[in-house]
Amino acid sequence: MRRSLIAAVALTALIVPAGAAQAAPPDTLRSAANGAGIRIGTAVDMSALAEDEQYRTLVGAEFSTVTAENVMKWEALEPTRGVHNYEPADRLVQYARAHHQKLRGHVLVWHSQNPAWLTEGDFSPAELRQILREHITDTVTHFKGKVWHWDVVNEIFNDDGTWRDTIWYRTLGPGFVADAFRWAHRADPAAKLYLNDYNNEGLSPKSDAYYALVQQLKAAGVPVQGYGVQGHLATQYGVPQTTLENLRRFERLGLDTAFTEVDVRIPLPADSAEVQAQAQGFTTLLQACLLAQRCVSYTLWGFTDRYNWVPGVFEGEGEATPLTEDYERKPAYRSIRDTLRLAG
Ligand code: 9MR
């Protein structure tokens, strides 16, 4: 009796992500994801978390991992050179701990949302490399032990597989990627270090570029551990069909995989066919995660249309998340939940 109890506890510890089970109310994405053995996440808008009680409750109830939508980006962490503002990010760290959630760190090296002092600074290559090194070391050290995954480099390739022309590539050449992973690993050896991009779900020139890069990094002993697929879809473009095949080839190189920013935007006004297509978009990516061997998490880039980046960027498009502005569940919510349940 006692032995089987111990065995049951041990088994539960193996299949349920640690700390996730007790905090998951029934009939949530979180409880369904626990059963399926993956983490479910969302990007978090820190103003909404502070001001909107319903939002705050849902982040804790529905998700087992969180990502800062903006407050861990360089312009937020170091708006003035040498003056750091970790406070909003630290609030998310505390929230995540209180709700037994993992934290995805987003993002260390990107071409966007960098502080003006950096982009307008006219630094030499040696100075810029030193600045990047300090940024990565300081940031990863500050959050050491609190971050599950770091998105180390974000959106470094164009869709055709060529290097994106950024301040990093232009000034430092492609070697900044290996440097970034090495510096991050040195500062927190336990954090899993990820590449991250959009339009890299399926087999494509862009994902081929990542595949070749991972081969090179691995051959050089660079600590790269994850391939992050953002998963920003749009109903008018359909769903990439080769996602599972793509995840598997990265897993064969020894990487974990994760969906990091999933949403499915719709040209407005949305008709019912598009609402169904949206649900399908979410579940097709989720099924690829569930069928892959090492896909550890599926993160939504926001879970309610009340706070969402899409209308500000894509004119005439929106409603990209599984909950309405009033927190009502859409077909997408039910499809994600039911797909997770069936896998459990
Ligand atoms: O959702 C973020 C939005 O609030 C910011 O204004 C925007 C600035 O570029 O970044 C958005 O998040 C992006 C993420 O950091 C990286 N992948 C694309 C996301 C959507 O643009």
XYZ file of C-alpha atoms and ligand atoms in Angstrom:
365
model
C 0.000 0.000 0.000
C 2.651 2.388 1.140
C 4.949 1.347 -1.659
C 2.310 1.870 -4.303
C 1.529 5.257 -2.808
C 5.180 6.208 -3.062
C 5.255 4.873 -6.601
C 2.173 6.896 -7.465
C 3.673 10.033 -5.991
C 6.921 9.423 -7.856
C 5.027 8.844 -11.078
C 3.005 12.001 -10.581
C 6.210 13.916 -10.001
C 7.474 12.591 -13.304
C 4.478 13.442 -15.428
C 3.188 16.609 -13.798
C 5.500 19.612 -14.102
C 6.717 20.376 -10.568
C 4.563 22.855 -8.715
C 2.085 23.191 -11.529
C -0.605 20.755 -10.417
C -1.841 22.214 -7.147
C -2.378 25.643 -8.638
C -4.451 24.564 -11.644
C -8.220 24.991 -11.265
C -10.372 22.526 -13.212
C -11.613 23.440 -16.685
C -8.620 25.599 -17.509
C -5.922 25.430 -20.149
C -3.494 24.952 -17.295
C -5.070 21.810 -15.883
C -5.436 20.366 -19.380
C -1.772 21.125 -20.158
C -0.663 19.498 -16.894
C -2.393 16.342 -18.024
C -0.725 16.541 -21.437
C 2.739 16.999 -19.904
C 3.567 20.406 -21.411
C 3.549 23.944 -20.082
C 0.989 26.432 -21.349
C 1.940 30.086 -21.252
C 1.038 33.648 -22.055
C 2.768 36.952 -22.627
C 1.911 39.294 -19.779
C 1.083 42.987 -20.086
C 2.311 44.434 -16.785
C -0.135 47.381 -16.767
C -3.045 45.012 -17.191
C -1.649 42.765 -14.476
C -1.537 45.728 -12.078
C -4.880 47.290 -12.938
C -7.256 44.579 -14.111
C -8.224 42.056 -11.470
C -9.903 39.646 -13.858
C -6.804 39.630 -16.056
C -4.611 39.010 -13.024
C -6.756 36.089 -11.877
C -6.804 34.498 -15.313
C -3.019 34.682 -15.791
C -2.611 32.626 -12.624
C -5.461 30.217 -13.236
C -4.958 29.485 -16.921
C -1.180 29.349 -17.372
C 1.844 27.475 -16.037
C 4.470 29.714 -17.667
C 4.625 33.458 -18.323
C 6.660 35.766 -20.562
C 7.058 39.518 -20.112
C 5.488 41.096 -23.189
C 7.763 44.152 -22.916
C 9.391 44.712 -19.518
C 12.424 42.465 -20.016
C 13.462 44.155 -23.256
C 16.613 46.291 -23.242
C 14.856 49.675 -23.566
C 12.796 48.794 -20.481
C 15.697 47.417 -18.425
C 18.248 50.131 -19.173
C 16.533 53.260 -20.542
C 19.557 55.400 -19.624
C 23.050 53.985 -19.953
C 24.106 52.445 -16.652
C 20.734 53.075 -14.988
C 18.744 49.881 -14.653
C 15.049 49.506 -13.982
C 14.331 45.923 -12.999
C 11.251 46.707 -10.936
C 8.443 45.796 -13.405
C 10.250 42.598 -14.409
C 10.847 41.703 -10.775
C 7.108 42.072 -10.168
C 6.492 39.444 -12.809
C 9.117 37.178 -11.235
C 7.250 37.470 -7.921
C 3.875 36.883 -9.533
C 5.201 33.781 -11.290
C 6.668 32.403 -8.094
C 3.434 32.986 -6.167
C 1.503 31.132 -8.867
C 3.998 28.268 -9.331
C 4.766 29.349 -12.869
C 7.929 29.151 -14.937
C 9.257 32.310 -16.558
C 10.441 32.662 -20.152
C 12.978 35.474 -20.384
C 12.355 37.635 -23.448
C 14.696 38.925 -24.838
C 18.484 39.446 -24.671
C 19.533 40.368 -28.230
C 17.104 41.906 -30.708
C 17.075 44.699 -33.296
C 13.932 46.283 -31.885
C 13.053 47.967 -28.583
C 16.652 48.882 -27.845
C 17.366 52.089 -25.915
C 18.126 55.232 -27.936
C 21.503 55.670 -26.202
C 22.491 52.350 -27.779
C 21.087 52.728 -31.299
C 22.182 56.370 -31.654
C 25.503 55.935 -29.868
C 27.834 55.475 -32.860
C 29.960 52.908 -31.032
C 32.978 51.111 -32.483
C 32.717 47.325 -32.954
C 34.865 46.731 -29.857
C 32.727 49.083 -27.757
C 29.493 47.561 -29.011
C 30.678 44.044 -28.271
C 31.599 45.074 -24.734
C 28.202 46.782 -24.269
C 26.394 43.654 -25.445
C 28.491 41.473 -23.199
C 27.677 43.630 -20.169
C 23.973 43.736 -21.033
C 23.736 39.966 -21.292
C 25.848 39.331 -18.211
C 24.032 41.904 -16.051
C 20.561 40.831 -17.168
C 21.063 37.089 -16.858
C 22.850 37.532 -13.525
C 20.044 39.688 -12.140
C 17.463 37.020 -12.968
C 19.718 34.044 -12.230
C 17.781 31.033 -10.977
C 14.436 32.627 -11.838
C 14.332 32.169 -15.591
C 13.457 28.847 -17.204
C 14.224 29.775 -20.827
C 16.015 32.784 -22.248
C 15.283 33.961 -25.774
C 18.934 34.783 -26.386
C 18.716 35.992 -29.976
C 15.465 37.008 -31.625
C 14.606 37.374 -35.337
C 18.159 37.279 -36.729
C 17.238 35.997 -40.204
C 15.108 37.334 -43.056
C 12.414 35.102 -44.530
C 14.738 34.176 -47.424
C 17.317 32.826 -44.945
C 19.799 35.696 -45.267
C 21.038 37.526 -42.173
C 18.829 40.403 -41.104
C 20.617 43.742 -41.355
C 20.713 44.786 -37.690
C 23.033 46.827 -35.513
C 24.516 43.511 -34.289
C 25.116 41.842 -37.631
C 26.303 45.044 -39.290
C 28.805 45.899 -36.582
C 29.880 42.537 -35.174
C 29.195 40.030 -37.957
C 27.531 36.648 -37.343
C 29.838 35.841 -34.402
C 27.598 37.845 -32.066
C 25.277 34.837 -31.847
C 27.868 32.423 -30.412
C 29.142 35.154 -28.102
C 25.629 35.865 -26.803
C 24.939 32.216 -25.999
C 28.310 31.792 -24.266
C 27.893 34.914 -22.138
C 24.348 33.964 -21.161
C 25.372 30.426 -20.242
C 28.231 31.689 -18.107
C 25.858 33.940 -16.140
C 23.208 31.256 -15.515
C 24.220 27.728 -16.520
C 20.800 26.338 -15.515
C 18.703 28.495 -17.867
C 17.810 26.906 -21.205
C 18.996 29.105 -24.042
C 16.793 29.620 -27.101
C 16.845 30.923 -30.644
C 13.509 32.572 -31.441
C 11.771 33.800 -34.604
C 8.523 34.096 -36.572
C 7.759 32.493 -39.959
C 10.030 29.620 -38.927
C 7.326 27.063 -38.104
C 7.655 24.835 -41.146
C 10.416 23.846 -43.554
C 11.519 27.044 -45.318
C 14.631 29.006 -46.283
C 14.410 30.719 -42.899
C 14.214 27.528 -40.845
C 16.955 26.041 -43.064
C 19.165 28.969 -42.055
C 18.470 28.184 -38.399
C 19.178 24.519 -38.972
C 22.571 25.282 -40.530
C 23.334 27.752 -37.752
C 22.524 25.224 -35.013
C 24.768 22.669 -36.691
C 27.624 25.187 -36.683
C 26.988 26.299 -33.107
C 26.810 22.717 -31.862
C 30.017 21.796 -33.722
C 31.743 24.722 -32.020
C 30.464 23.672 -28.576
C 28.205 26.705 -28.164
C 25.524 26.198 -25.478
C 22.332 26.462 -27.539
C 19.464 24.408 -26.144
C 16.190 25.451 -27.728
C 14.461 26.361 -30.973
C 11.666 28.858 -30.363
C 8.810 29.144 -32.819
C 6.832 32.326 -32.198
C 3.802 31.197 -34.203
C 2.230 34.487 -35.276
C -0.350 33.251 -37.775
C -3.075 34.969 -39.816
C -6.221 33.264 -41.092
C -5.747 34.683 -44.594
C -2.394 32.911 -44.994
C -3.338 29.482 -43.615
C -1.276 27.213 -41.395
C 2.219 25.930 -42.262
C 1.948 22.212 -42.986
C 5.472 21.033 -42.209
C 5.742 22.247 -38.628
C 6.109 18.833 -37.002
C 8.767 17.760 -39.507
C 10.657 20.970 -38.780
C 10.470 20.599 -34.985
C 11.690 17.040 -35.279
C 14.795 17.939 -37.246
C 15.818 20.469 -34.593
C 15.125 17.915 -31.868
C 17.389 15.456 -33.680
C 20.164 18.046 -33.332
C 19.637 17.800 -29.576
C 17.458 20.859 -29.012
C 14.236 21.315 -27.077
C 11.508 23.133 -28.976
C 8.801 25.544 -27.857
C 6.017 27.658 -29.285
C 6.729 31.050 -27.798
C 4.260 33.690 -29.080
C 1.250 32.013 -30.660
C -1.641 34.100 -31.961
C -3.877 33.946 -35.031
C -5.075 37.297 -36.315
C -8.169 37.792 -38.446
C -9.133 40.455 -41.009
C -12.020 42.343 -39.380
C -14.909 41.991 -39.171
C -14.421 38.288 -38.483
C -16.971 35.877 -39.949
C -17.663 32.442 -38.498
C -15.458 30.646 -41.041
C -12.525 32.764 -39.925
C -13.279 32.155 -36.273
C -13.159 28.414 -37.017
C -9.964 28.798 -39.064
C -8.443 30.653 -36.145
C -9.235 27.768 -33.802
C -7.659 25.414 -36.305
C -4.519 27.564 -36.503
C -4.037 27.385 -32.751
C -4.643 23.641 -32.592
C -2.495 22.742 -35.594
C 0.540 24.287 -33.902
C -0.434 22.720 -30.589
C -0.751 19.274 -32.171
C 2.738 19.619 -33.635
C 3.998 20.397 -30.127
C 2.192 17.394 -28.666
C 3.442 15.058 -31.390
C 7.041 16.231 -31.181
C 9.393 14.558 -28.703
C 10.875 17.582 -26.973
C 8.364 20.393 -27.340
C 8.156 21.678 -23.778
C 5.797 24.634 -23.905
C 3.123 26.418 -25.884
C 2.879 30.138 -25.115
C 0.180 32.518 -26.344
C 1.204 36.095 -27.149
C -1.604 37.420 -24.990
C -4.806 35.576 -24.165
C -7.480 38.273 -24.469
C -8.375 40.731 -27.225
C -8.681 43.370 -24.493
C -4.899 43.880 -24.555
C -3.344 42.988 -27.866
C -0.582 44.281 -30.125
C -2.125 43.260 -33.474
C -4.558 46.163 -34.189
C -1.760 48.678 -33.609
C 0.482 47.021 -36.207
C -1.817 45.373 -38.789
C -4.508 47.825 -39.779
C -7.939 46.225 -40.092
C -6.841 42.988 -38.378
C -7.209 41.725 -34.830
C -9.164 39.416 -32.498
C -6.010 37.298 -32.475
C -6.354 35.604 -29.074
C -8.559 32.827 -27.597
C -10.627 35.118 -25.319
C -12.752 38.104 -26.352
C -12.313 41.601 -24.931
C -14.851 40.581 -22.268
C -12.961 37.393 -21.414
C -15.489 35.133 -23.110
C -14.118 31.875 -24.437
C -13.966 31.643 -28.235
C -13.914 28.407 -30.278
C -10.085 28.760 -30.207
C -10.058 28.493 -26.421
C -12.167 25.337 -26.459
C -10.076 23.772 -29.240
C -6.823 24.352 -27.373
C -8.275 23.010 -24.125
C -9.846 19.957 -25.759
C -6.729 19.138 -27.763
C -4.720 19.214 -24.556
C -7.290 17.066 -22.771
C -7.281 14.445 -25.497
C -3.511 14.243 -25.244
C -3.622 13.822 -21.460
O 3.641 42.587 -28.125
C 4.739 43.464 -28.176
C 4.235 44.893 -28.353
O 3.550 45.327 -27.197
C 5.409 45.824 -28.669
O 4.913 47.118 -28.949
C 6.177 45.268 -29.844
C 7.342 46.153 -30.223
O 8.092 45.622 -31.267
O 6.653 43.965 -29.527
C 5.615 43.060 -29.355
O 6.119 41.767 -29.122
C 6.890 41.181 -30.176
C 7.889 40.248 -29.532
O 8.644 40.935 -28.568
C 8.808 39.613 -30.571
N 8.059 38.957 -31.624
C 6.985 39.756 -32.230
C 6.059 40.320 -31.145
C 4.879 41.065 -31.768
O 5.325 42.162 -32.485
